Tab-separated table of C-alpha atoms and ligand atoms in Angstrom:
chain	number	residue	atom	x	y	z
D	1	MET	CA	17.007	-5.134	3.024
D	2	SER	CA	20.152	-6.554	4.666
D	3	GLU	CA	21.762	-6.941	1.218
D	4	TYR	CA	21.867	-3.131	1.086
D	5	GLY	CA	23.320	-2.899	4.610
D	6	ILE	CA	19.944	-1.769	5.984
D	7	THR	CA	19.029	-3.320	9.335
D	8	ILE	CA	15.266	-2.587	9.295
D	9	PRO	CA	13.654	-6.013	9.963
D	10	MET	CA	12.106	-6.357	6.497
D	11	SER	CA	12.075	-9.930	5.391
D	12	GLY	CA	13.421	-10.137	1.850
D	13	ASN	CA	11.741	-13.482	1.231
D	14	ARG	CA	8.179	-12.687	2.361
D	15	ARG	CA	6.851	-13.153	-1.161
D	16	GLU	CA	8.757	-16.447	-1.629
D	17	SER	CA	7.471	-17.773	1.712
D	18	ILE	CA	3.871	-17.015	0.672
D	19	LEU	CA	4.356	-18.757	-2.687
D	20	CYS	CA	5.949	-21.770	-0.944
D	21	SER	CA	2.990	-22.004	1.409
D	22	LEU	CA	0.520	-21.867	-1.520
D	23	ASP	CA	2.446	-24.717	-3.174
D	24	GLU	CA	2.493	-26.765	0.025
D	25	HIS	CA	-1.265	-26.347	0.418
D	26	LYS	CA	-1.809	-27.158	-3.273
D	27	SER	CA	-3.691	-23.883	-3.661
D	28	PRO	CA	-5.624	-23.714	-6.953
D	29	ILE	CA	-4.997	-19.955	-7.202
D	30	PRO	CA	-3.022	-19.231	-10.395
D	31	ARG	CA	0.298	-17.449	-9.785
D	32	ARG	CA	1.786	-15.074	-12.324
D	33	SER	CA	4.928	-12.993	-12.452
D	34	TRP	CA	4.345	-9.302	-13.124
D	35	GLY	CA	5.679	-9.869	-16.652
D	36	GLU	CA	3.130	-12.633	-17.238
D	37	ALA	CA	0.327	-10.553	-15.706
D	38	ALA	CA	1.221	-7.649	-17.979
D	39	SER	CA	1.271	-9.893	-21.090
D	40	LEU	CA	-2.154	-11.194	-20.143
D	41	LEU	CA	-3.342	-7.606	-20.525
D	42	GLY	CA	-1.291	-6.987	-23.660
D	43	LEU	CA	1.180	-4.764	-21.783
D	44	ASP	CA	4.923	-4.651	-21.152
D	45	ASP	CA	5.628	-4.673	-17.410
D	46	LYS	CA	8.904	-2.767	-17.861
D	47	THR	CA	7.283	0.277	-19.465
D	48	VAL	CA	3.706	0.263	-18.219
D	49	ILE	CA	4.205	3.023	-15.613
D	50	THR	CA	5.072	6.286	-17.343
D	51	GLN	CA	6.317	9.670	-16.177
D	52	ALA	CA	2.803	11.040	-16.796
D	53	ASP	CA	1.395	8.430	-14.377
D	54	LEU	CA	3.749	9.658	-11.645
D	55	GLU	CA	3.157	13.356	-12.379
D	56	ARG	CA	-0.612	12.829	-12.217
D	57	VAL	CA	-0.174	12.129	-8.493
D	58	HIS	CA	3.057	13.700	-7.234
D	59	ASP	CA	4.616	17.146	-7.700
D	60	PRO	CA	6.212	17.179	-11.203
D	61	ALA	CA	9.357	18.853	-9.780
D	62	TYR	CA	9.668	15.998	-7.254
D	63	ILE	CA	9.210	13.417	-10.036
D	64	GLY	CA	11.980	15.220	-11.928
D	65	ARG	CA	14.307	14.499	-8.976
D	66	ILE	CA	13.185	10.839	-8.869
D	67	LEU	CA	13.924	10.402	-12.559
D	68	ASP	CA	17.490	11.501	-11.797
D	69	PRO	CA	19.456	10.772	-14.988
D	70	SER	CA	22.907	10.604	-13.315
D	71	PRO	CA	24.594	7.175	-13.645
D	72	GLY	CA	24.802	6.872	-9.859
D	73	LYS	CA	21.178	8.017	-9.346
D	74	GLU	CA	22.588	10.255	-6.598
D	75	VAL	CA	19.480	12.382	-6.065
D	76	LEU	CA	17.211	9.333	-5.967
D	77	VAL	CA	19.581	7.468	-3.634
D	78	LYS	CA	19.420	10.478	-1.301
D	79	LEU	CA	15.606	10.360	-1.408
D	80	ILE	CA	15.646	6.617	-0.638
D	81	MET	CA	17.941	7.230	2.333
D	82	GLU	CA	15.551	9.949	3.509
D	83	SER	CA	12.506	7.671	3.161
D	84	LEU	CA	14.212	4.955	5.194
D	85	GLU	CA	15.521	7.505	7.747
D	86	LEU	CA	19.029	6.103	7.382
D	87	VAL	CA	20.789	9.324	8.440
D	88	ASN	CA	20.423	10.973	11.849
D	89	GLU	CA	20.316	14.741	12.279
D	90	ASP	CA	23.975	14.699	13.385
D	91	GLY	CA	24.972	12.915	10.152
D	92	THR	CA	25.579	9.491	11.719
D	93	TYR	CA	23.824	6.444	10.260
D	94	ASN	CA	20.597	4.993	11.651
D	95	ARG	CA	19.804	1.312	10.960
D	96	TYR	CA	22.366	1.448	8.130
D	97	GLU	CA	25.749	-0.288	7.896
D	98	PRO	CA	27.063	0.416	4.381
D	99	LYS	CA	30.127	-1.809	4.959
D	100	LYS	CA	27.807	-4.828	5.203
D	101	ALA	CA	26.095	-4.031	1.886
D	102	VAL	CA	26.584	-6.516	-0.940
D	103	ARG	CA	24.402	-4.560	-3.376
D	104	PRO	CA	24.475	-0.806	-4.085
D	105	LEU	CA	21.603	1.402	-2.869
D	106	ARG	CA	21.312	2.570	-6.471
D	107	GLU	CA	19.657	-0.762	-7.305
D	108	LEU	CA	17.025	-0.220	-4.636
D	109	ALA	CA	16.498	3.267	-6.047
D	110	GLU	CA	16.043	1.992	-9.580
D	111	SER	CA	13.319	-0.442	-8.460
D	112	GLN	CA	11.088	2.347	-7.147
D	113	ILE	CA	9.107	2.987	-10.330
D	114	TYR	CA	8.753	-0.721	-11.125
D	115	ARG	CA	7.217	-1.212	-7.660
D	116	CYS	CA	4.121	0.715	-8.843
D	117	THR	CA	3.609	-1.785	-11.671
D	118	GLY	CA	2.212	-4.638	-9.566
D	119	THR	CA	-0.384	-2.420	-7.889
D	120	TYR	CA	-1.668	-1.176	-11.222
D	121	LEU	CA	-1.735	-4.694	-12.743
D	122	ALA	CA	-3.698	-6.098	-9.762
D	123	LEU	CA	-6.316	-3.365	-10.153
D	124	LYS	CA	-6.568	-3.856	-13.901
D	125	ILE	CA	-6.861	-7.661	-13.702
D	126	ALA	CA	-9.627	-7.326	-11.083
D	127	LEU	CA	-11.463	-4.640	-13.018
D	128	GLU	CA	-11.305	-6.571	-16.298
D	129	ARG	CA	-12.323	-9.762	-14.477
D	130	ARG	CA	-9.277	-11.685	-15.668
D	131	GLY	CA	-9.065	-13.671	-12.408
D	132	GLU	CA	-10.080	-17.319	-12.251
D	133	GLY	CA	-12.953	-19.413	-10.871
D	134	PRO	CA	-15.098	-17.724	-8.238
D	135	TYR	CA	-12.517	-14.927	-7.916
D	136	LYS	CA	-12.668	-13.413	-11.391
D	137	ASP	CA	-12.816	-9.894	-10.036
D	138	PHE	CA	-10.103	-10.342	-7.397
D	139	CYS	CA	-6.335	-10.111	-7.760
D	140	PHE	CA	-3.708	-10.040	-5.010
D	141	CYS	CA	-0.325	-8.486	-5.804
D	142	LEU	CA	2.530	-9.810	-3.650
D	143	GLY	CA	4.068	-6.339	-3.474
D	144	GLY	CA	3.009	-2.691	-3.303
D	145	GLY	CA	1.446	-0.712	-0.492
D	146	SER	CA	3.821	2.213	-0.056
D	147	HIS	CA	1.126	4.475	1.394
D	148	HIS	CA	3.239	7.112	3.181
D	149	PRO	CA	5.013	9.009	0.347
D	150	ARG	CA	3.592	12.509	0.079
D	151	TYR	CA	3.014	15.002	-2.706
D	152	ASP	CA	6.597	16.190	-2.864
D	153	MET	CA	8.600	14.100	-0.415
D	154	PRO	CA	9.451	10.528	0.517
D	155	SER	CA	8.141	9.069	3.740
D	156	GLY	CA	7.854	5.773	5.601
D	157	PHE	CA	10.225	3.552	3.590
D	158	GLY	CA	8.883	4.784	0.231
D	159	VAL	CA	9.443	7.398	-2.449
D	160	LEU	CA	6.367	6.895	-4.655
D	161	ASN	CA	2.799	6.261	-3.463
D	162	ASP	CA	1.901	3.217	-5.546
D	163	PRO	CA	-1.702	2.908	-4.220
D	164	VAL	CA	-2.678	6.350	-5.541
D	165	ILE	CA	-0.533	6.061	-8.689
D	166	GLY	CA	-2.245	2.743	-9.572
D	167	VAL	CA	-5.760	4.005	-8.867
D	168	ARG	CA	-5.352	7.289	-10.721
D	169	LYS	CA	-3.832	5.543	-13.756
D	170	ILE	CA	-6.836	3.203	-14.001
D	171	MET	CA	-9.169	6.210	-13.689
D	172	ALA	CA	-7.215	8.166	-16.312
D	173	GLU	CA	-7.846	5.285	-18.734
D	174	GLY	CA	-11.568	5.941	-18.308
D	175	LYS	CA	-12.194	2.444	-16.947
D	176	ALA	CA	-13.351	3.474	-13.465
D	177	SER	CA	-14.885	6.714	-12.288
D	178	PHE	CA	-15.291	5.973	-8.572
D	179	VAL	CA	-12.828	3.947	-6.501
D	180	TRP	CA	-12.518	3.049	-2.811
D	181	ILE	CA	-9.123	2.712	-1.141
D	182	ILE	CA	-9.463	0.488	1.947
D	183	ASP	CA	-6.254	0.614	4.000
D	184	VAL	CA	-5.868	-1.831	6.905
D	185	ASP	CA	-2.106	-1.513	7.422
D	186	ALA	CA	-1.039	-0.866	11.047
D	187	HIS	CA	0.063	2.645	10.089
D	188	LYS	CA	-2.278	5.411	8.989
D	189	GLY	CA	-2.399	5.802	5.181
D	190	ASP	CA	-1.354	9.410	5.604
D	191	GLY	CA	0.374	9.912	2.248
D	192	THR	CA	-2.650	8.498	0.447
D	193	ALA	CA	-4.986	10.830	2.367
D	194	GLU	CA	-2.806	13.820	1.443
D	195	LEU	CA	-2.538	12.943	-2.245
D	196	ILE	CA	-6.283	12.376	-2.643
D	197	ARG	CA	-7.068	15.631	-0.796
D	198	PHE	CA	-4.594	17.573	-2.902
D	199	SER	CA	-5.976	16.202	-6.159
D	200	ARG	CA	-9.497	17.063	-5.011
D	201	ASN	CA	-8.299	20.574	-4.181
D	202	ARG	CA	-7.014	20.825	-7.735
D	203	GLY	CA	-10.557	19.953	-8.821
D	204	GLU	CA	-9.461	16.670	-10.339
D	205	THR	CA	-11.499	14.140	-8.427
D	206	PHE	CA	-14.899	15.585	-7.790
D	207	SER	CA	-18.064	14.665	-9.643
D	208	GLY	CA	-20.889	16.569	-8.040
D	209	LYS	CA	-20.934	15.866	-4.320
D	210	THR	CA	-19.250	12.482	-4.349
D	211	PRO	CA	-15.489	12.184	-4.188
D	212	GLU	CA	-14.168	10.004	-6.989
D	213	VAL	CA	-11.674	8.330	-4.689
D	214	PHE	CA	-12.911	7.560	-1.202
D	215	THR	CA	-10.279	6.690	1.421
D	216	LEU	CA	-10.677	4.574	4.553
D	217	SER	CA	-7.815	3.862	6.936
D	218	ALA	CA	-7.971	1.605	10.014
D	219	HIS	CA	-4.745	2.009	11.963
D	220	MET	CA	-2.934	2.328	15.310
D	221	ALA	CA	-4.385	5.305	17.193
D	222	SER	CA	-0.880	6.339	18.257
D	223	GLY	CA	2.605	5.458	17.094
D	224	TRP	CA	4.274	6.627	13.891
D	225	PRO	CA	3.131	8.682	11.943
D	226	LEU	CA	0.826	9.790	14.771
D	227	ASP	CA	3.453	9.739	17.546
D	228	GLU	CA	4.266	12.883	19.526
D	229	GLU	CA	7.491	13.605	17.652
D	230	SER	CA	5.879	13.352	14.193
D	231	LEU	CA	2.864	15.414	15.253
D	232	ALA	CA	5.123	18.111	16.725
D	233	LYS	CA	6.976	18.426	13.404
D	234	ALA	CA	3.831	18.185	11.257
D	235	ILE	CA	2.897	21.051	8.932
D	236	PRO	CA	-0.782	22.143	9.022
D	237	GLY	CA	-2.680	20.945	5.954
D	238	ARG	CA	-0.154	18.195	5.275
D	239	ALA	CA	0.230	14.516	6.194
D	240	PRO	CA	-0.049	13.079	8.794
D	241	LEU	CA	-2.544	15.691	10.006
D	242	LEU	CA	-4.904	15.357	7.040
D	243	GLU	CA	-7.759	12.943	7.588
D	244	SER	CA	-8.808	10.102	5.343
D	245	ASP	CA	-12.520	10.226	4.422
D	246	ILE	CA	-12.981	7.651	7.168
D	247	ASP	CA	-10.311	7.121	9.806
D	248	ILE	CA	-10.648	4.266	12.287
D	249	PRO	CA	-8.030	4.725	15.002
D	250	ILE	CA	-7.570	1.556	17.060
D	251	ALA	CA	-6.128	2.056	20.545
D	252	ALA	CA	-3.978	-0.516	22.359
D	253	GLY	CA	-6.153	-3.298	23.754
D	254	GLU	CA	-8.993	-2.772	21.256
D	255	GLU	CA	-8.115	-5.773	19.069
D	256	ASN	CA	-11.334	-7.556	20.041
D	257	VAL	CA	-13.448	-4.800	18.441
D	258	TYR	CA	-11.185	-4.231	15.405
D	259	ASN	CA	-13.298	-6.182	12.900
D	260	GLU	CA	-16.554	-4.804	14.252
D	261	ARG	CA	-15.265	-1.231	13.832
D	262	LEU	CA	-13.926	-2.026	10.396
D	263	LEU	CA	-17.354	-3.292	9.316
D	264	GLN	CA	-18.965	-0.110	10.682
D	265	GLY	CA	-16.434	1.908	8.664
D	266	LEU	CA	-17.190	-0.017	5.476
D	267	LEU	CA	-20.936	0.475	5.974
D	268	GLU	CA	-20.402	4.180	6.573
D	269	MET	CA	-18.289	4.425	3.433
D	270	GLU	CA	-21.044	2.752	1.462
D	271	ALA	CA	-23.716	5.053	2.912
D	272	ARG	CA	-21.656	8.178	2.217
D	273	SER	CA	-20.983	7.025	-1.350
D	274	LEU	CA	-24.660	6.718	-2.243
D	275	PRO	CA	-26.182	6.934	-4.772
D	276	ARG	CA	-22.971	5.772	-6.385
D	277	LYS	CA	-21.309	2.401	-6.114
D	278	PRO	CA	-17.569	2.184	-6.745
D	279	ASP	CA	-16.353	0.553	-9.942
D	280	LEU	CA	-13.310	-0.800	-8.133
D	281	ALA	CA	-11.621	-1.068	-4.712
D	282	LEU	CA	-7.958	-1.171	-3.752
D	283	VAL	CA	-7.221	-3.007	-0.497
D	284	VAL	CA	-3.959	-2.051	1.226
D	285	ASP	CA	-3.726	-5.301	3.163
D	286	GLY	CA	-0.940	-4.639	5.681
D	287	ALA	CA	0.306	-7.565	7.738
D	288	ASP	CA	2.028	-5.421	10.373
D	289	VAL	CA	-1.083	-5.591	12.604
D	290	TYR	CA	-0.155	-9.265	13.174
D	291	GLU	CA	0.758	-10.165	16.748
D	292	LYS	CA	3.874	-11.948	15.488
D	293	ASP	CA	5.030	-9.065	13.283
D	294	GLY	CA	8.681	-8.167	13.850
D	295	LEU	CA	8.447	-4.359	13.995
D	296	PRO	CA	8.499	-3.448	17.710
D	297	SER	CA	6.764	-0.084	17.152
D	298	THR	CA	3.565	-1.765	15.903
D	299	SER	CA	3.205	-4.019	18.950
D	300	CYS	CA	0.351	-1.874	20.312
D	301	LEU	CA	-1.924	-3.295	17.592
D	302	ALA	CA	-1.611	-7.075	17.671
D	303	LEU	CA	-4.273	-9.130	15.900
D	304	THR	CA	-4.152	-12.920	15.958
D	305	LEU	CA	-3.911	-14.944	12.760
D	306	GLU	CA	-7.614	-15.786	13.148
D	307	GLN	CA	-8.605	-12.121	13.604
D	308	MET	CA	-6.638	-11.221	10.478
D	309	LEU	CA	-8.294	-13.969	8.465
D	310	GLU	CA	-11.653	-12.658	9.651
D	311	ARG	CA	-10.567	-9.130	8.659
D	312	ASP	CA	-9.597	-10.146	5.130
D	313	HIS	CA	-12.733	-12.219	4.553
D	314	LEU	CA	-14.868	-9.420	5.954
D	315	ILE	CA	-13.452	-7.029	3.346
D	316	LEU	CA	-13.545	-9.505	0.465
D	317	SER	CA	-17.113	-10.653	1.086
D	318	PHE	CA	-18.274	-7.056	1.661
D	319	LEU	CA	-16.950	-6.176	-1.789
D	320	GLN	CA	-17.998	-9.377	-3.551
D	321	GLU	CA	-21.558	-9.247	-2.208
D	322	ARG	CA	-21.835	-5.805	-3.793
D	323	GLY	CA	-20.200	-6.835	-7.084
D	324	ILE	CA	-17.190	-4.543	-6.534
D	325	PRO	CA	-13.947	-5.846	-8.106
D	326	SER	CA	-10.872	-5.539	-5.881
D	327	GLY	CA	-7.111	-5.388	-6.318
D	328	TRP	CA	-5.121	-6.173	-3.155
D	329	ILE	CA	-1.556	-5.233	-2.247
D	330	MET	CA	0.687	-6.471	0.589
D	331	ALA	CA	1.860	-3.249	2.324
D	332	GLY	CA	3.601	-3.485	5.735
D	333	GLY	CA	4.852	-6.693	7.310
D	334	TYR	CA	8.172	-7.160	9.081
D	335	GLY	CA	10.324	-9.962	10.403
D	336	PRO	CA	10.467	-13.684	9.648
D	337	ARG	CA	6.753	-14.408	10.238
D	338	ALA	CA	5.247	-11.493	8.288
D	339	TRP	CA	4.256	-13.851	5.450
D	340	GLU	CA	1.864	-15.891	7.576
D	341	PRO	CA	-1.349	-13.776	7.493
D	342	THR	CA	-1.246	-13.258	3.716
D	343	ALA	CA	-0.499	-16.941	3.064
D	344	ASN	CA	-3.256	-17.961	5.485
D	345	PHE	CA	-5.783	-15.742	3.687
D	346	LEU	CA	-4.821	-16.851	0.177
D	347	ASN	CA	-4.796	-20.524	1.231
D	348	SER	CA	-8.334	-20.098	2.544
D	349	LEU	CA	-9.658	-19.117	-0.904
V	1	ZN	ZN1	2.659	-0.320	8.083
């Protein structure tokens, strides 16, 4: 993000570091660009996400603002600045030094819709079993995971909620009627919870008694978006107050029971889904729970590399043993070592 003058400790080369590590370990996992992944499915990565896909999930008036036709993308740039909290209430800049920018914020704005592409492609490759070897029904996208954007507003470094946009697009194609979203980022998947609730309220995702999208979020019990300041400003019936179908709040010092509680959550999700079995799962595989993550505000949930490997294998084997295909996305991860847990997991396959 430093190229845009933004001083949030996001490592711009997280994806490259993971790919380097896979090369060094001679990983047999095939790597594809999003363009190549799209061609594999007979699609064009530049046009695969449409306005209808965005309006299926977010408020159409909000999407109208995002599709800002002005050459400078002024409305969208403003939304990006809002999502990254770059402007304080008194108008001064927060974590933003525009003089140090070498690229315009407009470019970051223009990438927002394309960011949903990888999430959708990962889900589709998994669902159509286009993966390789023993992992035919598994695909990991080195991107995606913006799980805070809400129905009609940006939040938490994002403008569009790619997890829900990807899932609902797959469902709209008639390829999956019941999907689990398993979110293990350090932060609560509050935008996802809101969007799924709202679509259910519109009567769009209910078949009988079973929700068509079931959400699970394991996250820090306190800290943004559940910190005192956010909760004081929260609007009833909106994120972050809305619950996921299963929330697993992890308090500081509970790292040693994290995986045990996650397994309990997965078993509960399975029991509450019966008699149905999901056609597909999306795993929001945040790395910001890592003890060496660079975001100071997530330090109260600090898993070791070994605990994270156990977490990821727990989820993958839970799904594979039940024959449930899964698309995975990176989500949060900050600082120079944020690539390590994802690389460690992929190298273990
Ligand atoms: Zn996060």
